[in-house]
Amino acid sequence: MNIRSVLKMHVRDKWGWFLIPNIILFSIFIVNLIVSLFITPKEMYYTGGVSYIFVYMLVAGILVVTQTFSYAVSMSVRRTDYFFGTVVMGAIMNFSYGVLLLICSIVENWTNGWGGKFHFFHFPYLNNGTLLEQIAIYFILLINLFFLGLMISSFARRFGKKGMAYATISSLLIASIAALLITYYEHWMDIIHWIIEHTAVQLAYWLIIPTLFYVVFSYLFLRRATV
């Protein structure tokens, strides 16, 4: 079984990759749209419901290893083929969802919030750039979360529950110490100003670095993971 076979294995899971995320996303959208029709706001009405798809990609990255790794290895799939097949599948799906979000954002903007000043997909700052920049933002955000989930699941497969417990505690300690130091040296405003000075796509480009980190370590963890 090669990378193409791994892709076919993933494609068979139509519910996990295609149906569930779309059904839930557009169900949330329809509910919010109906609610907006009764509100009739004087100004633009924004909702954060679209964030669901980003959270789902994080969860999808975690579940894909849990649901398919043992099966693939038991079918004599090389770990390298499994990993790169999963990476390709994740990249294709996240790019597809990025295009979907962009199309919905464009239609929403053209129709002035679906005729009722309701904004579910289109947001100021996030959608201020060119179409190429907007698709880059969506794709980078989605794939960053997907590979973060993949790394978490790969780490859990490699080191087990104890390893996850130690990693979680260590991460919380590091985050707490970092927050304490930033507060002590009064750097929060510097961070906020730095964010404000950059466009959304510029901030998204910075996420490429941790995304590559997630990919590399996911591969290293899966190479030695138990089935």
PDB file of C-alpha atoms in Angstrom:
ATOM      1  CA  MET A   1       0.000   0.000   0.000  1.00  0.00           C
ATOM      2  CA  ASN A   2       1.462   3.367  -1.049  1.00  0.00           C
ATOM      3  CA  ILE A   3       0.557   7.012  -0.529  1.00  0.00           C
ATOM      4  CA  ARG A   4      -2.227   6.802  -3.137  1.00  0.00           C
ATOM      5  CA  SER A   5      -3.770   3.884  -1.262  1.00  0.00           C
ATOM      6  CA  VAL A   6      -3.622   5.856   1.980  1.00  0.00           C
ATOM      7  CA  LEU A   7      -5.470   8.699   0.263  1.00  0.00           C
ATOM      8  CA  LYS A   8      -8.148   6.264  -0.919  1.00  0.00           C
ATOM      9  CA  MET A   9      -8.481   4.973   2.642  1.00  0.00           C
ATOM     10  CA  HIS A  10      -9.081   8.505   3.940  1.00  0.00           C
ATOM     11  CA  VAL A  11     -11.498   9.394   1.126  1.00  0.00           C
ATOM     12  CA  ARG A  12     -13.716   6.461   2.108  1.00  0.00           C
ATOM     13  CA  ASP A  13     -14.463   8.279   5.370  1.00  0.00           C
ATOM     14  CA  LYS A  14     -16.900  10.689   3.723  1.00  0.00           C
ATOM     15  CA  TRP A  15     -18.660  11.477   6.992  1.00  0.00           C
ATOM     16  CA  GLY A  16     -15.528  12.550   8.844  1.00  0.00           C
ATOM     17  CA  TRP A  17     -13.916  14.551   6.041  1.00  0.00           C
ATOM     18  CA  PHE A  18     -16.896  15.884   4.087  1.00  0.00           C
ATOM     19  CA  LEU A  19     -20.408  15.467   5.455  1.00  0.00           C
ATOM     20  CA  ILE A  20     -20.188  16.153   9.206  1.00  0.00           C
ATOM     21  CA  PRO A  21     -18.188  19.419   8.995  1.00  0.00           C
ATOM     22  CA  ASN A  22     -20.396  20.803   6.205  1.00  0.00           C
ATOM     23  CA  ILE A  23     -23.668  19.740   7.794  1.00  0.00           C
ATOM     24  CA  ILE A  24     -22.764  21.306  11.136  1.00  0.00           C
ATOM     25  CA  LEU A  25     -21.224  24.457   9.615  1.00  0.00           C
ATOM     26  CA  PHE A  26     -24.219  25.274   7.443  1.00  0.00           C
ATOM     27  CA  SER A  27     -26.676  24.262  10.152  1.00  0.00           C
ATOM     28  CA  ILE A  28     -25.057  26.845  12.437  1.00  0.00           C
ATOM     29  CA  PHE A  29     -25.147  29.352   9.588  1.00  0.00           C
ATOM     30  CA  ILE A  30     -28.868  28.796   8.870  1.00  0.00           C
ATOM     31  CA  VAL A  31     -29.796  29.079  12.555  1.00  0.00           C
ATOM     32  CA  ASN A  32     -27.820  32.327  12.875  1.00  0.00           C
ATOM     33  CA  LEU A  33     -29.319  33.660   9.659  1.00  0.00           C
ATOM     34  CA  ILE A  34     -32.866  32.982  10.869  1.00  0.00           C
ATOM     35  CA  VAL A  35     -32.125  34.675  14.185  1.00  0.00           C
ATOM     36  CA  SER A  36     -30.681  37.708  12.368  1.00  0.00           C
ATOM     37  CA  LEU A  37     -33.925  38.143  10.426  1.00  0.00           C
ATOM     38  CA  PHE A  38     -35.769  38.786  13.690  1.00  0.00           C
ATOM     39  CA  ILE A  39     -33.151  41.150  15.088  1.00  0.00           C
ATOM     40  CA  THR A  40     -33.048  43.642  12.159  1.00  0.00           C
ATOM     41  CA  PRO A  41     -29.952  45.498  13.453  1.00  0.00           C
ATOM     42  CA  LYS A  42     -29.193  49.045  12.359  1.00  0.00           C
ATOM     43  CA  GLU A  43     -25.498  48.214  11.905  1.00  0.00           C
ATOM     44  CA  MET A  44     -23.707  45.128  10.610  1.00  0.00           C
ATOM     45  CA  TYR A  45     -24.370  42.046  12.747  1.00  0.00           C
ATOM     46  CA  TYR A  46     -21.420  39.680  13.208  1.00  0.00           C
ATOM     47  CA  THR A  47     -21.338  36.170  14.662  1.00  0.00           C
ATOM     48  CA  GLY A  48     -18.420  33.874  15.396  1.00  0.00           C
ATOM     49  CA  GLY A  49     -20.152  30.691  14.290  1.00  0.00           C
ATOM     50  CA  VAL A  50     -17.719  30.135  11.425  1.00  0.00           C
ATOM     51  CA  SER A  51     -14.996  29.427  13.996  1.00  0.00           C
ATOM     52  CA  TYR A  52     -16.527  25.949  14.269  1.00  0.00           C
ATOM     53  CA  ILE A  53     -14.769  24.778  11.093  1.00  0.00           C
ATOM     54  CA  PHE A  54     -11.378  25.806  12.504  1.00  0.00           C
ATOM     55  CA  VAL A  55     -12.012  23.921  15.745  1.00  0.00           C
ATOM     56  CA  TYR A  56     -13.197  20.938  13.723  1.00  0.00           C
ATOM     57  CA  MET A  57      -9.897  20.811  11.828  1.00  0.00           C
ATOM     58  CA  LEU A  58      -8.021  20.630  15.120  1.00  0.00           C
ATOM     59  CA  VAL A  59     -10.254  17.749  16.201  1.00  0.00           C
ATOM     60  CA  ALA A  60      -9.930  16.085  12.771  1.00  0.00           C
ATOM     61  CA  GLY A  61      -6.154  16.130  13.089  1.00  0.00           C
ATOM     62  CA  ILE A  62      -6.436  14.385  16.446  1.00  0.00           C
ATOM     63  CA  LEU A  63      -9.001  11.805  15.323  1.00  0.00           C
ATOM     64  CA  VAL A  64      -7.376  10.809  12.040  1.00  0.00           C
ATOM     65  CA  VAL A  65      -4.466   9.068  13.766  1.00  0.00           C
ATOM     66  CA  THR A  66      -6.711   7.510  16.402  1.00  0.00           C
ATOM     67  CA  GLN A  67      -9.085   6.089  13.805  1.00  0.00           C
ATOM     68  CA  THR A  68      -6.768   5.018  10.984  1.00  0.00           C
ATOM     69  CA  PHE A  69      -3.159   4.543  12.117  1.00  0.00           C
ATOM     70  CA  SER A  70      -3.499   1.086  13.657  1.00  0.00           C
ATOM     71  CA  TYR A  71      -5.621  -0.150  10.762  1.00  0.00           C
ATOM     72  CA  ALA A  72      -3.198   1.170   8.152  1.00  0.00           C
ATOM     73  CA  VAL A  73      -0.131  -0.342   9.821  1.00  0.00           C
ATOM     74  CA  SER A  74      -1.930  -3.679  10.258  1.00  0.00           C
ATOM     75  CA  MET A  75      -2.544  -3.620   6.484  1.00  0.00           C
ATOM     76  CA  SER A  76       1.243  -3.413   5.918  1.00  0.00           C
ATOM     77  CA  VAL A  77       1.277   0.310   5.209  1.00  0.00           C
ATOM     78  CA  ARG A  78       4.677   1.866   5.772  1.00  0.00           C
ATOM     79  CA  ARG A  79       4.580   4.558   8.435  1.00  0.00           C
ATOM     80  CA  THR A  80       6.180   7.007   6.004  1.00  0.00           C
ATOM     81  CA  ASP A  81       3.486   6.337   3.397  1.00  0.00           C
ATOM     82  CA  TYR A  82       0.765   6.693   6.014  1.00  0.00           C
ATOM     83  CA  PHE A  83       2.178   9.981   7.234  1.00  0.00           C
ATOM     84  CA  PHE A  84       2.615  11.594   3.816  1.00  0.00           C
ATOM     85  CA  GLY A  85      -0.744  10.266   2.617  1.00  0.00           C
ATOM     86  CA  THR A  86      -2.378  11.864   5.658  1.00  0.00           C
ATOM     87  CA  VAL A  87      -0.483  15.119   5.102  1.00  0.00           C
ATOM     88  CA  VAL A  88      -1.613  15.282   1.474  1.00  0.00           C
ATOM     89  CA  MET A  89      -5.213  14.511   2.450  1.00  0.00           C
ATOM     90  CA  GLY A  90      -5.122  17.191   5.150  1.00  0.00           C
ATOM     91  CA  ALA A  91      -3.673  19.752   2.741  1.00  0.00           C
ATOM     92  CA  ILE A  92      -6.279  19.007   0.058  1.00  0.00           C
ATOM     93  CA  MET A  93      -9.196  19.167   2.475  1.00  0.00           C
ATOM     94  CA  ASN A  94      -8.044  22.325   4.211  1.00  0.00           C
ATOM     95  CA  PHE A  95      -7.464  24.076   0.899  1.00  0.00           C
ATOM     96  CA  SER A  96     -10.956  23.001  -0.205  1.00  0.00           C
ATOM     97  CA  TYR A  97     -12.516  24.401   2.968  1.00  0.00           C
ATOM     98  CA  GLY A  98     -10.486  27.576   2.525  1.00  0.00           C
ATOM     99  CA  VAL A  99     -11.937  28.017  -0.973  1.00  0.00           C
ATOM    100  CA  LEU A 100     -15.435  27.305   0.367  1.00  0.00           C
ATOM    101  CA  LEU A 101     -15.072  29.941   3.097  1.00  0.00           C
ATOM    102  CA  LEU A 102     -13.751  32.464   0.588  1.00  0.00           C
ATOM    103  CA  ILE A 103     -16.656  31.892  -1.804  1.00  0.00           C
ATOM    104  CA  CYS A 104     -19.187  32.235   1.011  1.00  0.00           C
ATOM    105  CA  SER A 105     -17.433  35.398   2.205  1.00  0.00           C
ATOM    106  CA  ILE A 106     -17.586  36.941  -1.266  1.00  0.00           C
ATOM    107  CA  VAL A 107     -21.287  36.126  -1.711  1.00  0.00           C
ATOM    108  CA  GLU A 108     -22.042  37.434   1.774  1.00  0.00           C
ATOM    109  CA  ASN A 109     -20.283  40.710   1.028  1.00  0.00           C
ATOM    110  CA  TRP A 110     -22.014  41.120  -2.344  1.00  0.00           C
ATOM    111  CA  THR A 111     -25.451  40.562  -0.808  1.00  0.00           C
ATOM    112  CA  ASN A 112     -24.798  42.992   2.065  1.00  0.00           C
ATOM    113  CA  GLY A 113     -24.966  40.261   4.681  1.00  0.00           C
ATOM    114  CA  TRP A 114     -27.557  38.088   2.906  1.00  0.00           C
ATOM    115  CA  GLY A 115     -29.830  41.102   2.646  1.00  0.00           C
ATOM    116  CA  GLY A 116     -30.006  41.653   6.393  1.00  0.00           C
ATOM    117  CA  LYS A 117     -26.590  43.027   7.414  1.00  0.00           C
ATOM    118  CA  PHE A 118     -25.736  39.595   8.844  1.00  0.00           C
ATOM    119  CA  HIS A 119     -22.101  38.537   8.608  1.00  0.00           C
ATOM    120  CA  PHE A 120     -21.145  34.926   9.259  1.00  0.00           C
ATOM    121  CA  PHE A 121     -18.253  34.459   6.812  1.00  0.00           C
ATOM    122  CA  HIS A 122     -17.034  37.977   5.991  1.00  0.00           C
ATOM    123  CA  PHE A 123     -15.187  40.032   8.611  1.00  0.00           C
ATOM    124  CA  PRO A 124     -13.318  43.342   8.599  1.00  0.00           C
ATOM    125  CA  TYR A 125      -9.518  43.029   8.810  1.00  0.00           C
ATOM    126  CA  LEU A 126      -9.624  39.297   8.019  1.00  0.00           C
ATOM    127  CA  ASN A 127     -11.109  39.867   4.554  1.00  0.00           C
ATOM    128  CA  ASN A 128      -9.498  43.215   3.724  1.00  0.00           C
ATOM    129  CA  GLY A 129      -6.770  41.797   1.482  1.00  0.00           C
ATOM    130  CA  THR A 130      -6.797  40.470  -2.062  1.00  0.00           C
ATOM    131  CA  LEU A 131      -8.520  37.182  -2.895  1.00  0.00           C
ATOM    132  CA  LEU A 132      -5.138  35.435  -2.941  1.00  0.00           C
ATOM    133  CA  GLU A 133      -4.300  36.829   0.488  1.00  0.00           C
ATOM    134  CA  GLN A 134      -7.678  35.784   1.873  1.00  0.00           C
ATOM    135  CA  ILE A 135      -7.349  32.204   0.637  1.00  0.00           C
ATOM    136  CA  ALA A 136      -3.826  32.134   2.116  1.00  0.00           C
ATOM    137  CA  ILE A 137      -5.200  33.221   5.504  1.00  0.00           C
ATOM    138  CA  TYR A 138      -7.905  30.565   5.508  1.00  0.00           C
ATOM    139  CA  PHE A 139      -5.582  27.807   4.330  1.00  0.00           C
ATOM    140  CA  ILE A 140      -2.788  28.610   6.776  1.00  0.00           C
ATOM    141  CA  LEU A 141      -5.148  28.882   9.753  1.00  0.00           C
ATOM    142  CA  LEU A 142      -6.935  25.634   8.896  1.00  0.00           C
ATOM    143  CA  ILE A 143      -3.839  23.597   8.154  1.00  0.00           C
ATOM    144  CA  ASN A 144      -2.037  24.958  11.208  1.00  0.00           C
ATOM    145  CA  LEU A 145      -4.802  23.666  13.463  1.00  0.00           C
ATOM    146  CA  PHE A 146      -5.044  20.358  11.581  1.00  0.00           C
ATOM    147  CA  PHE A 147      -1.338  19.645  11.973  1.00  0.00           C
ATOM    148  CA  LEU A 148      -1.415  20.752  15.600  1.00  0.00           C
ATOM    149  CA  GLY A 149      -4.076  18.111  16.180  1.00  0.00           C
ATOM    150  CA  LEU A 150      -2.025  15.593  14.200  1.00  0.00           C
ATOM    151  CA  MET A 151       1.040  16.287  16.335  1.00  0.00           C
ATOM    152  CA  ILE A 152      -0.954  15.955  19.566  1.00  0.00           C
ATOM    153  CA  SER A 153      -2.406  12.630  18.477  1.00  0.00           C
ATOM    154  CA  SER A 154       0.969  11.379  17.206  1.00  0.00           C
ATOM    155  CA  PHE A 155       2.574  12.333  20.519  1.00  0.00           C
ATOM    156  CA  ALA A 156      -0.155  10.475  22.415  1.00  0.00           C
ATOM    157  CA  ARG A 157       0.352   7.412  20.209  1.00  0.00           C
ATOM    158  CA  ARG A 158       4.106   7.518  20.818  1.00  0.00           C
ATOM    159  CA  PHE A 159       4.217   8.245  24.554  1.00  0.00           C
ATOM    160  CA  GLY A 160       0.814   7.142  25.832  1.00  0.00           C
ATOM    161  CA  LYS A 161      -1.347   8.640  28.579  1.00  0.00           C
ATOM    162  CA  LYS A 162       1.550   9.353  30.945  1.00  0.00           C
ATOM    163  CA  GLY A 163       3.411  11.205  28.244  1.00  0.00           C
ATOM    164  CA  MET A 164       0.337  13.279  27.462  1.00  0.00           C
ATOM    165  CA  ALA A 165      -0.140  14.101  31.143  1.00  0.00           C
ATOM    166  CA  TYR A 166       3.474  15.237  31.491  1.00  0.00           C
ATOM    167  CA  ALA A 167       3.289  17.244  28.248  1.00  0.00           C
ATOM    168  CA  THR A 168       0.048  18.945  29.310  1.00  0.00           C
ATOM    169  CA  ILE A 169       1.407  19.903  32.722  1.00  0.00           C
ATOM    170  CA  SER A 170       4.670  21.148  31.193  1.00  0.00           C
ATOM    171  CA  SER A 171       2.797  23.201  28.575  1.00  0.00           C
ATOM    172  CA  LEU A 172       0.589  24.809  31.212  1.00  0.00           C
ATOM    173  CA  LEU A 173       3.615  25.644  33.356  1.00  0.00           C
ATOM    174  CA  ILE A 174       5.500  27.161  30.434  1.00  0.00           C
ATOM    175  CA  ALA A 175       2.446  29.194  29.377  1.00  0.00           C
ATOM    176  CA  SER A 176       1.894  30.398  32.933  1.00  0.00           C
ATOM    177  CA  ILE A 177       5.529  31.428  33.360  1.00  0.00           C
ATOM    178  CA  ALA A 178       5.514  33.209  29.996  1.00  0.00           C
ATOM    179  CA  ALA A 179       2.319  35.105  30.895  1.00  0.00           C
ATOM    180  CA  LEU A 180       3.778  36.030  34.281  1.00  0.00           C
ATOM    181  CA  LEU A 181       7.001  37.350  32.741  1.00  0.00           C
ATOM    182  CA  ILE A 182       5.116  39.350  30.089  1.00  0.00           C
ATOM    183  CA  THR A 183       2.940  40.868  32.808  1.00  0.00           C
ATOM    184  CA  TYR A 184       5.901  41.579  35.088  1.00  0.00           C
ATOM    185  CA  TYR A 185       7.883  43.340  32.358  1.00  0.00           C
ATOM    186  CA  GLU A 186       4.719  45.056  31.035  1.00  0.00           C
ATOM    187  CA  HIS A 187       5.015  43.807  27.458  1.00  0.00           C
ATOM    188  CA  TRP A 188       1.323  43.121  26.774  1.00  0.00           C
ATOM    189  CA  MET A 189       0.805  46.482  25.077  1.00  0.00           C
ATOM    190  CA  ASP A 190       3.929  45.935  22.972  1.00  0.00           C
ATOM    191  CA  ILE A 191       2.488  42.634  21.762  1.00  0.00           C
ATOM    192  CA  ILE A 192      -0.886  44.239  21.007  1.00  0.00           C
ATOM    193  CA  HIS A 193       0.769  47.081  19.079  1.00  0.00           C
ATOM    194  CA  TRP A 194       2.857  44.595  17.107  1.00  0.00           C
ATOM    195  CA  ILE A 195      -0.294  42.693  16.116  1.00  0.00           C
ATOM    196  CA  ILE A 196      -2.126  45.891  15.146  1.00  0.00           C
ATOM    197  CA  GLU A 197       0.775  46.997  12.945  1.00  0.00           C
ATOM    198  CA  HIS A 198       0.499  43.857  10.795  1.00  0.00           C
ATOM    199  CA  THR A 199      -2.167  42.787   8.360  1.00  0.00           C
ATOM    200  CA  ALA A 200      -4.068  39.535   8.789  1.00  0.00           C
ATOM    201  CA  VAL A 201      -2.115  37.806   6.033  1.00  0.00           C
ATOM    202  CA  GLN A 202       1.199  38.933   7.523  1.00  0.00           C
ATOM    203  CA  LEU A 203       0.210  37.400  10.857  1.00  0.00           C
ATOM    204  CA  ALA A 204      -0.905  34.242   9.054  1.00  0.00           C
ATOM    205  CA  TYR A 205       2.519  33.902   7.414  1.00  0.00           C
ATOM    206  CA  TRP A 206       4.081  33.721  10.873  1.00  0.00           C
ATOM    207  CA  LEU A 207       2.015  30.577  11.499  1.00  0.00           C
ATOM    208  CA  ILE A 208       3.935  28.762   8.764  1.00  0.00           C
ATOM    209  CA  ILE A 209       6.842  28.279  11.177  1.00  0.00           C
ATOM    210  CA  PRO A 210       4.905  26.422  13.917  1.00  0.00           C
ATOM    211  CA  THR A 211       2.996  24.515  11.198  1.00  0.00           C
ATOM    212  CA  LEU A 212       6.259  23.114   9.838  1.00  0.00           C
ATOM    213  CA  PHE A 213       7.254  22.311  13.413  1.00  0.00           C
ATOM    214  CA  TYR A 214       4.043  20.314  13.880  1.00  0.00           C
ATOM    215  CA  VAL A 215       4.612  18.406  10.630  1.00  0.00           C
ATOM    216  CA  VAL A 216       8.190  17.423  11.448  1.00  0.00           C
ATOM    217  CA  PHE A 217       7.446  16.280  14.971  1.00  0.00           C
ATOM    218  CA  SER A 218       4.313  14.416  13.901  1.00  0.00           C
ATOM    219  CA  TYR A 219       6.478  12.411  11.522  1.00  0.00           C
ATOM    220  CA  LEU A 220       9.114  11.724  14.169  1.00  0.00           C
ATOM    221  CA  PHE A 221       6.497  10.600  16.704  1.00  0.00           C
ATOM    222  CA  LEU A 222       4.669   8.319  14.254  1.00  0.00           C
ATOM    223  CA  ARG A 223       7.873   6.644  13.144  1.00  0.00           C
ATOM    224  CA  ARG A 224       8.281   5.168  16.632  1.00  0.00           C
ATOM    225  CA  ALA A 225       4.635   4.961  17.645  1.00  0.00           C
ATOM    226  CA  THR A 226       3.141   1.690  18.807  1.00  0.00           C
ATOM    227  CA  VAL A 227       0.195   0.251  16.915  1.00  0.00           C
TER     228      VAL A 227
END
